PDB file of C-alpha atoms in Angstrom:
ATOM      1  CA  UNK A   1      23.014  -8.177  -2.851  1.00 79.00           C
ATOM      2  CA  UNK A   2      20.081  -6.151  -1.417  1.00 84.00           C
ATOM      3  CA  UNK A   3      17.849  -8.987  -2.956  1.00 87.00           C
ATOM      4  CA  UNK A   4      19.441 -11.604  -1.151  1.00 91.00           C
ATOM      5  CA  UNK A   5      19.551  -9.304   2.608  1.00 90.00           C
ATOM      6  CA  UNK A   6      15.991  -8.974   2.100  1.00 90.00           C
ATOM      7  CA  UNK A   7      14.990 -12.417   1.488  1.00 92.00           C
ATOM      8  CA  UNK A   8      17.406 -13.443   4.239  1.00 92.00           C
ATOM      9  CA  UNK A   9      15.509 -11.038   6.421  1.00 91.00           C
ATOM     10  CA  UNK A  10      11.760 -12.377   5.616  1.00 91.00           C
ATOM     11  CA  UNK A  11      13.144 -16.381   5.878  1.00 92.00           C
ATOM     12  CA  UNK A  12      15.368 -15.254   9.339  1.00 92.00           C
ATOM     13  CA  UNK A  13      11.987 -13.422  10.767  1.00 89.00           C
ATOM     14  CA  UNK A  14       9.573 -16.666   9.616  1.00 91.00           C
ATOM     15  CA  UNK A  15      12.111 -18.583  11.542  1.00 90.00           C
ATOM     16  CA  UNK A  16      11.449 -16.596  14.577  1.00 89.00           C
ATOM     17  CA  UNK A  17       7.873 -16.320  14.367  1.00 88.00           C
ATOM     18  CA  UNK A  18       7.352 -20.179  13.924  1.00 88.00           C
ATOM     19  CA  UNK A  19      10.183 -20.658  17.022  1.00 87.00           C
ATOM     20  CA  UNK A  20       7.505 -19.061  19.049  1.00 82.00           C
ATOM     21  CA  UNK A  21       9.366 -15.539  19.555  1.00 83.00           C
ATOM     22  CA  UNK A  22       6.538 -13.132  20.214  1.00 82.00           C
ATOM     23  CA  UNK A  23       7.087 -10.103  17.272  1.00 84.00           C
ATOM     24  CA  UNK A  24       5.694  -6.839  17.725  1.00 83.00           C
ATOM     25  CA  UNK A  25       3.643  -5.581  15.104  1.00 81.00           C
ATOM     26  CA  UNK A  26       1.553  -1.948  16.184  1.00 79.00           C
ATOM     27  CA  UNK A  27      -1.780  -1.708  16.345  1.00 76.00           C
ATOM     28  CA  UNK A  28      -3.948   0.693  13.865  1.00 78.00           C
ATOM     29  CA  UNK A  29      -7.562   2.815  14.834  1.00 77.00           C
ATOM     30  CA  UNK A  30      -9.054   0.753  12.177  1.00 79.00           C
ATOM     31  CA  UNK A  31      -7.737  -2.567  14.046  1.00 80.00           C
ATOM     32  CA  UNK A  32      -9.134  -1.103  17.396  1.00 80.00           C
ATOM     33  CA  UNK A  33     -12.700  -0.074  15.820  1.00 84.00           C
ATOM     34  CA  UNK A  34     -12.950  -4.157  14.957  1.00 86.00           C
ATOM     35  CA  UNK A  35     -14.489  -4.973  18.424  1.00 84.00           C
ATOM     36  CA  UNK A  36     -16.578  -1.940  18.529  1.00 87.00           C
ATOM     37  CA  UNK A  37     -18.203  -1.913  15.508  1.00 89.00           C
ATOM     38  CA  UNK A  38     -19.381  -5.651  16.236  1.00 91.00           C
ATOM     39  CA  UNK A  39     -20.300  -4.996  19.938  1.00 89.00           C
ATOM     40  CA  UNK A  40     -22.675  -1.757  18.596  1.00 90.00           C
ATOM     41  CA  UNK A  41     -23.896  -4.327  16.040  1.00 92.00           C
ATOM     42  CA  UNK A  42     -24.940  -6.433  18.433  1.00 90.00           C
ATOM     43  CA  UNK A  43     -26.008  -4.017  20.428  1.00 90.00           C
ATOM     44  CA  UNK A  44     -28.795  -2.975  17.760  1.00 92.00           C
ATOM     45  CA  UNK A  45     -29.403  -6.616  16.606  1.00 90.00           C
ATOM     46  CA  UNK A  46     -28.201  -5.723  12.992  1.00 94.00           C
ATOM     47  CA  UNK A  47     -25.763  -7.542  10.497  1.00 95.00           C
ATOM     48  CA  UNK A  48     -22.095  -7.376  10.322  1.00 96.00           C
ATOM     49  CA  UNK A  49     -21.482  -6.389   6.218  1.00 96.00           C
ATOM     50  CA  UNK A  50     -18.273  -7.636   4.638  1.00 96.00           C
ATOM     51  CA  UNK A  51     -17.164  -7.168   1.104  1.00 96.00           C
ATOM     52  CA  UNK A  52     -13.367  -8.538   0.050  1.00 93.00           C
ATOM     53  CA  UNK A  53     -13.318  -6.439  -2.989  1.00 90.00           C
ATOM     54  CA  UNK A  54     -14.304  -7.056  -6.664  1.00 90.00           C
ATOM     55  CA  UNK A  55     -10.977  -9.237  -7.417  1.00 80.00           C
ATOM     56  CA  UNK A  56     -10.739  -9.841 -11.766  1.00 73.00           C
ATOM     57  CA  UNK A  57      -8.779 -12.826 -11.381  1.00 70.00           C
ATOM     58  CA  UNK A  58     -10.736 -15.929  -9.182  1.00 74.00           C
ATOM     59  CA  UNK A  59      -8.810 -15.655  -6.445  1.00 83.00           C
ATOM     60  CA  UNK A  60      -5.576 -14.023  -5.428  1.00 86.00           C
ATOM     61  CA  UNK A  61      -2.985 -12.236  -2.777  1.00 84.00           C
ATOM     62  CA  UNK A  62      -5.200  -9.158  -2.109  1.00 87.00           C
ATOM     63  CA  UNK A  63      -8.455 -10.925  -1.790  1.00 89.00           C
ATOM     64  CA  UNK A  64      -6.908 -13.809   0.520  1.00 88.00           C
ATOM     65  CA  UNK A  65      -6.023 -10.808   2.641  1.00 86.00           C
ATOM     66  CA  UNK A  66      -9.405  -9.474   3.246  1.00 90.00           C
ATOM     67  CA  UNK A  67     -10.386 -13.123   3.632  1.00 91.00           C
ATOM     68  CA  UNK A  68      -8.027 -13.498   6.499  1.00 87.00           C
ATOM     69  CA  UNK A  69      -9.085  -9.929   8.370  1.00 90.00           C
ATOM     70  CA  UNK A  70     -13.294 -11.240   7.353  1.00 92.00           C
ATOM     71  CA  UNK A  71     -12.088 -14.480   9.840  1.00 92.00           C
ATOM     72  CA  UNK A  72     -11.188 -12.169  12.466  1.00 91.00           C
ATOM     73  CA  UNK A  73     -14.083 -10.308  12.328  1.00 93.00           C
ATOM     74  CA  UNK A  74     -16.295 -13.242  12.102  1.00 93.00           C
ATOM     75  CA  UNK A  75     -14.834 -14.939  14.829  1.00 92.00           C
ATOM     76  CA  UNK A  76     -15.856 -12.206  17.103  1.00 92.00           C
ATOM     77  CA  UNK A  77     -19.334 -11.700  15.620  1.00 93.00           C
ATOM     78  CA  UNK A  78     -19.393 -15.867  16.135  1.00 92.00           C
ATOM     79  CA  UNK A  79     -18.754 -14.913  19.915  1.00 89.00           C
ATOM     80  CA  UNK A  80     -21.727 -12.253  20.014  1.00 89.00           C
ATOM     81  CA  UNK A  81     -23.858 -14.412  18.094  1.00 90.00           C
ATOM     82  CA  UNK A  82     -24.348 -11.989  15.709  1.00 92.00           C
ATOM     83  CA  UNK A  83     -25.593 -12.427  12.336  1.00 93.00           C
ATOM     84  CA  UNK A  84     -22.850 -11.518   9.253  1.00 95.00           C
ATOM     85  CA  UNK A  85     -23.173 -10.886   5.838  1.00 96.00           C
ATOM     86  CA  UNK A  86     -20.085 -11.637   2.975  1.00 96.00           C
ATOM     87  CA  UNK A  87     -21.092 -10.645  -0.549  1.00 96.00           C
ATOM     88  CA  UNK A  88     -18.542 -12.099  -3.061  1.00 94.00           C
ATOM     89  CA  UNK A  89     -17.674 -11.004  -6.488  1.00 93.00           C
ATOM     90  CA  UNK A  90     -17.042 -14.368  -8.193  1.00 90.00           C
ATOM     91  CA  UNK A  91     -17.145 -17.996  -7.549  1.00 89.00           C
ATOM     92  CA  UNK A  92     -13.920 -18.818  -6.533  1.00 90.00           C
ATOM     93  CA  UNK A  93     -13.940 -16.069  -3.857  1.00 92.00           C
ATOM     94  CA  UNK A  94     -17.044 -17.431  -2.918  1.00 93.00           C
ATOM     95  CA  UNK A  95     -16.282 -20.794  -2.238  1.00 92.00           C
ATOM     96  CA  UNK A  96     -12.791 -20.020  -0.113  1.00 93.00           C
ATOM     97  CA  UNK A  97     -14.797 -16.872   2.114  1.00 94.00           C
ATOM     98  CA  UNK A  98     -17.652 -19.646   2.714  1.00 94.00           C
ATOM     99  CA  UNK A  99     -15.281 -22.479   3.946  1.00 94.00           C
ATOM    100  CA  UNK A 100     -12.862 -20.240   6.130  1.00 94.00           C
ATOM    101  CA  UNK A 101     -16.010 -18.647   7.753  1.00 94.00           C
ATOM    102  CA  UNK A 102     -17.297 -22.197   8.426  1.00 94.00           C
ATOM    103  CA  UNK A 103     -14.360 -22.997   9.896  1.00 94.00           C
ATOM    104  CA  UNK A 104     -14.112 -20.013  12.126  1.00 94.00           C
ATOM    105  CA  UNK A 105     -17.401 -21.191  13.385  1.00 94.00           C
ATOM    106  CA  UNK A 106     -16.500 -24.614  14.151  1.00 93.00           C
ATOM    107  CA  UNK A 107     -12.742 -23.621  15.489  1.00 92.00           C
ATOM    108  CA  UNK A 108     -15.779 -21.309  18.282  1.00 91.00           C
ATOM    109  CA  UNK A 109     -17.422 -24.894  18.902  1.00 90.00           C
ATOM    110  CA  UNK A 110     -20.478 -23.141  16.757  1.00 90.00           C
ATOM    111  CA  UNK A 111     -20.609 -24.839  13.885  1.00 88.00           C
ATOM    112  CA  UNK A 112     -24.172 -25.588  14.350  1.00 89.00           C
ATOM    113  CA  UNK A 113     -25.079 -21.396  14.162  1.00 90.00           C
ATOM    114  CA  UNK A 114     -23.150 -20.738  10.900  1.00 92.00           C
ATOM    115  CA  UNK A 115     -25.782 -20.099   8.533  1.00 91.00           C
ATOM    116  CA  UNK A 116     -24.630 -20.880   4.424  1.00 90.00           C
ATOM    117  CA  UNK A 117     -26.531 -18.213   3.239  1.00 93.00           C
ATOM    118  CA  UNK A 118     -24.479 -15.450   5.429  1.00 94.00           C
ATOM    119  CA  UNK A 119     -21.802 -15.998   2.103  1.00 95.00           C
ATOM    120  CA  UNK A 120     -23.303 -14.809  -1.068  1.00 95.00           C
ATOM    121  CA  UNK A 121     -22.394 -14.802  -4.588  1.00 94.00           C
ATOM    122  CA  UNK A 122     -23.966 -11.575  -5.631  1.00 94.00           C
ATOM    123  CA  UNK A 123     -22.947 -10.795  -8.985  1.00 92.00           C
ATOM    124  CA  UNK A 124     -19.433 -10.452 -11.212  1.00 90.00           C
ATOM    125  CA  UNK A 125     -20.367  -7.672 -13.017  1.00 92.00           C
ATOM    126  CA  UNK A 126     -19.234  -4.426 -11.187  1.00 92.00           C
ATOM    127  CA  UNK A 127     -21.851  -2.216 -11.379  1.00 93.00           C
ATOM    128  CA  UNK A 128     -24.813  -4.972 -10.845  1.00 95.00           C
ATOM    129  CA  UNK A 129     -22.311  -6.294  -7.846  1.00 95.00           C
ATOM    130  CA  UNK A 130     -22.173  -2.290  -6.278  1.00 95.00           C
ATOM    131  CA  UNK A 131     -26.366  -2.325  -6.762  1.00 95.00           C
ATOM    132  CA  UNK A 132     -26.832  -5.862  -5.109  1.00 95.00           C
ATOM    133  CA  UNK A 133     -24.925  -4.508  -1.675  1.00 96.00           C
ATOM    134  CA  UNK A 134     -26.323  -1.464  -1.712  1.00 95.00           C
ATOM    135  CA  UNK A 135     -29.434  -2.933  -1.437  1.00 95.00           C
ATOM    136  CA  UNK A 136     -28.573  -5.385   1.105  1.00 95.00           C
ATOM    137  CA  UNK A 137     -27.341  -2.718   3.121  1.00 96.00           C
ATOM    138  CA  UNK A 138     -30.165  -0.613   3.074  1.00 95.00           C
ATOM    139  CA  UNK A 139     -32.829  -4.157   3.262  1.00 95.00           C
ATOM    140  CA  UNK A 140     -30.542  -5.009   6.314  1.00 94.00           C
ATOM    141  CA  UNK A 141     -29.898  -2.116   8.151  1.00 95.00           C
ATOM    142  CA  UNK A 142     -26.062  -3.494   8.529  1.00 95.00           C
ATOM    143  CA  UNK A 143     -24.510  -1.992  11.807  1.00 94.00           C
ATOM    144  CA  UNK A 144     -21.134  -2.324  10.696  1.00 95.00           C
ATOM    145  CA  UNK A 145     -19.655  -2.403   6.805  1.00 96.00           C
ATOM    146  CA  UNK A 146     -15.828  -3.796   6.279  1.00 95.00           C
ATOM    147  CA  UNK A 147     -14.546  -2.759   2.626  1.00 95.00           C
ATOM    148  CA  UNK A 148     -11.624  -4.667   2.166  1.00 92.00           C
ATOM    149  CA  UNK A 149      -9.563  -5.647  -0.987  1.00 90.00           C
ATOM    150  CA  UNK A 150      -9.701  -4.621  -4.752  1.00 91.00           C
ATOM    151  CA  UNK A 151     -12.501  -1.558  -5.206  1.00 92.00           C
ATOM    152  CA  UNK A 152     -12.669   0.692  -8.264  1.00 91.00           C
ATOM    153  CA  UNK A 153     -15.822   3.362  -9.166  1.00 91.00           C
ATOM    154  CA  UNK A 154     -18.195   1.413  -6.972  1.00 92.00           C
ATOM    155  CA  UNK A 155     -16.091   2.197  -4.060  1.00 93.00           C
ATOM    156  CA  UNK A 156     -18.283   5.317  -3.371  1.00 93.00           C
ATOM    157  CA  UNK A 157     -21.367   4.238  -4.019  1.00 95.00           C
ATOM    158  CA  UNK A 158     -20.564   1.422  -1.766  1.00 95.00           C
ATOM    159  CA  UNK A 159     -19.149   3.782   1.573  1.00 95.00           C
ATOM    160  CA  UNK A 160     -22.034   6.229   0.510  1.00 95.00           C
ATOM    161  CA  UNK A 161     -25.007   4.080   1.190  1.00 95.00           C
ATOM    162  CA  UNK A 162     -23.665   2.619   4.285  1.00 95.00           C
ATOM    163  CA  UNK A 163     -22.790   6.015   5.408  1.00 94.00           C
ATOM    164  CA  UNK A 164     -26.558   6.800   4.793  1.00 94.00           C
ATOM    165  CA  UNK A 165     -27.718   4.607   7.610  1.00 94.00           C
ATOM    166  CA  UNK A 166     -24.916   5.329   9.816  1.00 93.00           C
ATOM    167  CA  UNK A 167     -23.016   2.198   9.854  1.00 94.00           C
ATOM    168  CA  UNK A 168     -19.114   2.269  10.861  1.00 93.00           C
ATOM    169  CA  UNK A 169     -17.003   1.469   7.974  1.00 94.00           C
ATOM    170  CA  UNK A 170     -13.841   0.131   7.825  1.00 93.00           C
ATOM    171  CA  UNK A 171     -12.119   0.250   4.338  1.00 93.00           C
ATOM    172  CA  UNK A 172      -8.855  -0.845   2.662  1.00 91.00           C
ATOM    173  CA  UNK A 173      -8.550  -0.193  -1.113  1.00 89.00           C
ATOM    174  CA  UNK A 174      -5.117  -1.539  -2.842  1.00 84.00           C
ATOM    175  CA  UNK A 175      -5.930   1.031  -5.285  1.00 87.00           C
ATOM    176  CA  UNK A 176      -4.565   4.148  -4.610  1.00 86.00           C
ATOM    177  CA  UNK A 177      -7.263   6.061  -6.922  1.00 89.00           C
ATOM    178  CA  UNK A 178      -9.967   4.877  -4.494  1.00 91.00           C
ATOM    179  CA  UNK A 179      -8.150   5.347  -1.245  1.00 92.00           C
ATOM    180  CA  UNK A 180      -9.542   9.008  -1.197  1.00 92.00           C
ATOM    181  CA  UNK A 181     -13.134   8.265  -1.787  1.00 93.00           C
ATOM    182  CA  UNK A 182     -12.590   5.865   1.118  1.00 94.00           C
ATOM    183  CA  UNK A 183     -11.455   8.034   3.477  1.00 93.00           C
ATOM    184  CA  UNK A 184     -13.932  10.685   3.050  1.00 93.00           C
ATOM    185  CA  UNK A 185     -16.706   8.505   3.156  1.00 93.00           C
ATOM    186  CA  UNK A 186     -15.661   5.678   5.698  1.00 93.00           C
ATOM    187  CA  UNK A 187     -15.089   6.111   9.462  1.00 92.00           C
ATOM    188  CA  UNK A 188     -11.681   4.000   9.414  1.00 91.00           C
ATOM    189  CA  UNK A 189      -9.075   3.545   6.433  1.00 92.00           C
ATOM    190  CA  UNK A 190      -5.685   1.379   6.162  1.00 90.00           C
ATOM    191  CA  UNK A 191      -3.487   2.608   3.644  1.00 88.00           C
ATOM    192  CA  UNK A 192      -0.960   1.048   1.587  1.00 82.00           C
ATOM    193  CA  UNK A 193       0.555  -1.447   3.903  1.00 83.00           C
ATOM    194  CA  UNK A 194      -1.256  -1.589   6.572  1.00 85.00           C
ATOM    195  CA  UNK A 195      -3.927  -3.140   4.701  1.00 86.00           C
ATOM    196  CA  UNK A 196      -1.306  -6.582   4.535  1.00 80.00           C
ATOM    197  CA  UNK A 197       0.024  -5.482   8.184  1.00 84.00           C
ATOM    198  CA  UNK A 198      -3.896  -6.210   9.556  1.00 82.00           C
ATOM    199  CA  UNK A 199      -4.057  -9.743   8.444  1.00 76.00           C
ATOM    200  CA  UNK A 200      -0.831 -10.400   9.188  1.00 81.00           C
ATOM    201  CA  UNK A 201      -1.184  -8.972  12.931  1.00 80.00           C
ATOM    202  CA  UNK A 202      -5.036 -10.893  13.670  1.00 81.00           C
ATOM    203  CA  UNK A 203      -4.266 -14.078  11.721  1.00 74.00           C
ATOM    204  CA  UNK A 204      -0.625 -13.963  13.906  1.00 80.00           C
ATOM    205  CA  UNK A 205       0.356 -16.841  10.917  1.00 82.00           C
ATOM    206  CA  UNK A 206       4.312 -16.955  11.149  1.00 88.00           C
ATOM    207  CA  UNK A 207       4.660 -16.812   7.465  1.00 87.00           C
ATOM    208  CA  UNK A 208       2.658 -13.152   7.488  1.00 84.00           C
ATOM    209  CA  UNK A 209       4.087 -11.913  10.301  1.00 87.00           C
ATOM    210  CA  UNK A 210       7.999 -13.075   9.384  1.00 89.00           C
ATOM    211  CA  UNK A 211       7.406 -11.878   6.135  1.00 89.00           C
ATOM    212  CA  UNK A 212       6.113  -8.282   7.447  1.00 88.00           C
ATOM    213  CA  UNK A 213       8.684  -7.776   9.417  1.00 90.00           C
ATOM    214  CA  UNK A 214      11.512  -8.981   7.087  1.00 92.00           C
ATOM    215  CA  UNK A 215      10.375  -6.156   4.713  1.00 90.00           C
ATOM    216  CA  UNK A 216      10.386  -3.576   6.882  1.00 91.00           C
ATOM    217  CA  UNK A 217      14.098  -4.578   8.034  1.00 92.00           C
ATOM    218  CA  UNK A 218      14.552  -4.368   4.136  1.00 92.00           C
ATOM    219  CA  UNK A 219      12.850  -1.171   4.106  1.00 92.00           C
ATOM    220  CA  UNK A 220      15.001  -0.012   6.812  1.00 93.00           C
ATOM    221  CA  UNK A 221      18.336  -0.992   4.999  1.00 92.00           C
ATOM    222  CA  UNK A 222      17.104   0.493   2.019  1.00 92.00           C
ATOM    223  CA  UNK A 223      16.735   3.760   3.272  1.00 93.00           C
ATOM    224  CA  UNK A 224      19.758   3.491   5.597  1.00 93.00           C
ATOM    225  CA  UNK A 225      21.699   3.192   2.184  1.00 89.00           C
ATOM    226  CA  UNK A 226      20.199   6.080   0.513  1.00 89.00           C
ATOM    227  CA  UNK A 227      20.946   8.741   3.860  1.00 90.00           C
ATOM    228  CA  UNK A 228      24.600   7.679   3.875  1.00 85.00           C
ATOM    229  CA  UNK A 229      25.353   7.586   0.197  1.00 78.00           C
ATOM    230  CA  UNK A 230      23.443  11.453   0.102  1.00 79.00           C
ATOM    231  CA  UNK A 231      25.620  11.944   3.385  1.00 80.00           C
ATOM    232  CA  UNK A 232      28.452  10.931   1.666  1.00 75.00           C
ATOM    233  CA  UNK A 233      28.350  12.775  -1.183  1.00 69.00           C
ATOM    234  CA  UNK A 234      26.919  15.776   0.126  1.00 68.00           C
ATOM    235  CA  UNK A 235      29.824  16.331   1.927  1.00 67.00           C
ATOM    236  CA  UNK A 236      32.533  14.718   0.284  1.00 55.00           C
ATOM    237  CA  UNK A 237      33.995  12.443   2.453  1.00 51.00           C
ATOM    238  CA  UNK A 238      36.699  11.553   0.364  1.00 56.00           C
ATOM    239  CA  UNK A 239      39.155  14.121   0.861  1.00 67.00           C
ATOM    240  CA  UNK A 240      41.952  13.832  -2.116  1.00 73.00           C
ATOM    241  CA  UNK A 241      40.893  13.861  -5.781  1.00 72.00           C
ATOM    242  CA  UNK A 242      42.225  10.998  -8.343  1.00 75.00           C
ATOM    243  CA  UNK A 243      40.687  12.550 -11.223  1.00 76.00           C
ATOM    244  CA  UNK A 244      40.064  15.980 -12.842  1.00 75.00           C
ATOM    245  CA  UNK A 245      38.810  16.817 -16.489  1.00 71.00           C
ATOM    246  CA  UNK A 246      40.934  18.583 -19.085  1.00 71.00           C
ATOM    247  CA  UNK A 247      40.203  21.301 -21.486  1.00 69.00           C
ATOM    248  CA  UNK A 248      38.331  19.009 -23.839  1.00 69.00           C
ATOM    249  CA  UNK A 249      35.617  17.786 -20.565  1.00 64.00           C
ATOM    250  CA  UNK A 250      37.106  14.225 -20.583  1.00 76.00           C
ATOM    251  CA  UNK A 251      37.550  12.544 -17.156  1.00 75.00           C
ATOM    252  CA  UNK A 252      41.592  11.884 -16.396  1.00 78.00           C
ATOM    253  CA  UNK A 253      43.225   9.869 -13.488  1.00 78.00           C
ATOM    254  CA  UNK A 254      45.950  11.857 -11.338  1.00 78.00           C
ATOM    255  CA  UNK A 255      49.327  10.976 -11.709  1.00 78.00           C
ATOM    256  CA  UNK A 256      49.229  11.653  -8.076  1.00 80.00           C
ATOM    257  CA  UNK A 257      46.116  11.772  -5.302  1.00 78.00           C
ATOM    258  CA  UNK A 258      45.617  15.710  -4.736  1.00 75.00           C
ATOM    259  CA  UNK A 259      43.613  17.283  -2.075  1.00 75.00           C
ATOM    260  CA  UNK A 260      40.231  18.478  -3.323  1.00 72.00           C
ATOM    261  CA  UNK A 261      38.909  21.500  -4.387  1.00 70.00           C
ATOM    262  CA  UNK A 262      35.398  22.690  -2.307  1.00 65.00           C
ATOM    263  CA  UNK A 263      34.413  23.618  -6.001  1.00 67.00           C
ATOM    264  CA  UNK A 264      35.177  19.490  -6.625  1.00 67.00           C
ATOM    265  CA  UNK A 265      32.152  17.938  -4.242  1.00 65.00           C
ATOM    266  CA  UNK A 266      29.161  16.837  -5.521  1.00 62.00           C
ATOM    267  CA  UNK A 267      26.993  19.052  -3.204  1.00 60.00           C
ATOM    268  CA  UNK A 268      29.263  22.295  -5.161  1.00 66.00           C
ATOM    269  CA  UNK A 269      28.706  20.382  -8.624  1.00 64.00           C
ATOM    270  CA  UNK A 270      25.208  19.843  -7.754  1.00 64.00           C
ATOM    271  CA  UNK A 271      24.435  23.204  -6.050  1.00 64.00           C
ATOM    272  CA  UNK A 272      27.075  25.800  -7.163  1.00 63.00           C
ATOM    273  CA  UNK A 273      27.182  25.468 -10.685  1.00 60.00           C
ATOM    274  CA  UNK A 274      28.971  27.923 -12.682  1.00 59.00           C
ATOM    275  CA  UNK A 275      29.249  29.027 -16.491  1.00 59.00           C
ATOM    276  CA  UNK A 276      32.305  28.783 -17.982  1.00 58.00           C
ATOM    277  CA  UNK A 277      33.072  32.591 -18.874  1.00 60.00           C
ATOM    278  CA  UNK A 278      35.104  31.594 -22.046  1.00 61.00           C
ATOM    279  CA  UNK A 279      31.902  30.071 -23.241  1.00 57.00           C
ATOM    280  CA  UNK A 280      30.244  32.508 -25.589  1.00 61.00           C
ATOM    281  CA  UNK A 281      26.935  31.765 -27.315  1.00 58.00           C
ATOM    282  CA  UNK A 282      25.789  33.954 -30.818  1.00 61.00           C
ATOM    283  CA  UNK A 283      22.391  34.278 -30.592  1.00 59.00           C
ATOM    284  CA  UNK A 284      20.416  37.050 -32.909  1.00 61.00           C
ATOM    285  CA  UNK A 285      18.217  39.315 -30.898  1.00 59.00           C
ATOM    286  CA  UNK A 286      14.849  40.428 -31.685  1.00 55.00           C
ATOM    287  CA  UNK A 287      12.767  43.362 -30.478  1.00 58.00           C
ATOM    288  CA  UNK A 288       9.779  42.020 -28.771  1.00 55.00           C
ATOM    289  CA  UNK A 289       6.770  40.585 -31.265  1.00 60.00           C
ATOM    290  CA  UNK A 290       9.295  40.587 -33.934  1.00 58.00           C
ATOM    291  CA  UNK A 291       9.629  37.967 -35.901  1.00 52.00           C
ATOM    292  CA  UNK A 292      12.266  37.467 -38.118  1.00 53.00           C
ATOM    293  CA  UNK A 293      11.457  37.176 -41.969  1.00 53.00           C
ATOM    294  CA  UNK A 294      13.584  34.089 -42.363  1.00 49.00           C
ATOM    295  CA  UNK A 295      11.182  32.368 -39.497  1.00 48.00           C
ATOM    296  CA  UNK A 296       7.878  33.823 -40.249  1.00 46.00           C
ATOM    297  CA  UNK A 297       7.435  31.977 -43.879  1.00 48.00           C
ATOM    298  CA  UNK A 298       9.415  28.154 -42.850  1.00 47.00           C
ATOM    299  CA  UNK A 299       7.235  25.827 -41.938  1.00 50.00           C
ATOM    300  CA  UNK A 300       6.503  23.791 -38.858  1.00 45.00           C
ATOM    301  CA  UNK A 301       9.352  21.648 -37.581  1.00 47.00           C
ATOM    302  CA  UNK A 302      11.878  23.590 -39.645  1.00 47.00           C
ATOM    303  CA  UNK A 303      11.575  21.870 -42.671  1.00 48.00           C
TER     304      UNK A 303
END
């Protein structure tokens, strides 16, 4: 049932987006920083840097993501007419960054200024791929450095050497593991959802934007349901008992509805428990460091 709300949610929101009904998504530092870090770029006459993460498949979700927030950023730099730089992981991501950034240029009436050798293919191997941007970083001087996508141990390495020249960063990791070394490293970090909430909000596509907010209503319902069924619970709402358990701990129904005991409620049951006092346990009782001459010689596991 929740299934079904949430995916009438996303399709209901889509609907809305692509009906031309203006949805609110907020805005994020790192979002903000987008415009500044270009315009300082510019500023010094040095290189945008983007990376969309080291992605093991050819091309999927998380890397399309980055793609669509490397468009935005282009399109400004295309504005400035400043130079950018996209180092790829693999061929596939290669090929999509390189058309979408073409088209960004073209969509700006600059087609002319988009320079083919702004995409690069550096390397798929991780470690070779963190060493080839390092060094473009450093050989370039790049102003501003957006680490988007799927990072793993070159993530430092990567934020370090930027950080060395004093370039803003902005960084997104979908790892969690790697979110840390982001943040201490990088000037600006989306976490966890806001990574997919910053394409979604500068592409303004109806599909990411309907979709974005559909979850959240889901979220929302979610989390609705789990405060009133704790509510509920908590503080027994239900007034009259229709079951008790006899003397053998076996769940019967009433006869009749009964009121119910405060010792009854799940918040008592899962708060106030008590020991039944007719419940005796023989256990033999040693003097401390004793051990019993029946325990010292059996082996391991009892056997």
């Amino acid at each position: 049932m929740i299934t079904l709300l949430v995916a009438f949610f996303i399709l209901f929101n889509i609907r809305r987006a692509k009906g031309g009904r203006e949805l609110f998504i907020r805005r994020i530092a790192g979002l903000n920083t987008i415009d500044e870090a270009v315009g300082r770029a510019t500023e010094m006459g040095r290189p945008v840097l983007m990376v969309p993460g080291l992605s093991d498949t050819s091309v999927n979700a998380k890397s399309m993501q980055a793609i669509n927030i490397f468009a935005y950023v282009s399109r400004v730099a295309a504005k400035f007419f400043n130079p950018i730089l996209v180092c790829c992981y693999n061929a596939g991501i290669y090929t999509v960054a390189t058309e979408v950034i073409r088209d960004v240029y073209q969509q700006e009436g600059l087609g002319d200024r988009f320079d083919p050798d702004s995409v690069r293919f550096i390397s798929d191997r991780q470690f070779a791929f963190a060493a080839g941007v390092s060094g473009l970083i450093l050989r370039e001087q790049a102003a501003a450095c957006f680490f988007m996508g799927e990072f793993y141990a070159e993530s430092l390495i990567l934020a370090e050497t930027a950080n060395s020249i004093g370039a803003i960063q902005v960084a997104s990791s979908t790892e969690l593991t790697q979110t840390p070394f982001f943040i201490a490293a990088c000037d600006y970090v989306l976490i966890g959802d806001e990574f997919y909430a910053a394409s979604a909000y500068l592409t303004r596509q109806p599909v990411l934007v309907g979709s974005l907010i559909g979850q959240d209503w889901g979220k929302l319902l979610v989390g609705a349901l789990i405060v009133g069924g704790v509510v509920f619970n908590s503080f027994a709402i239900r007034k009259t008992a229709t079951t008790e358990y006899d003397d053998d701990g076996r769940e019967v129904y009433l006869s009749k509805p009964r009121p119910m005991k405060a010792s009854e409620s799940a918040y008592s049951r899962m708060f106030e428990q008590k020991i039944d006092p007719d419940i005796k346990i023989d256990r033999e009782k040693y003097a401390p460091n004793e051990i019993p001459a029946k325990v010292a010689g059996a082996p391991v596991g009892g056997e």
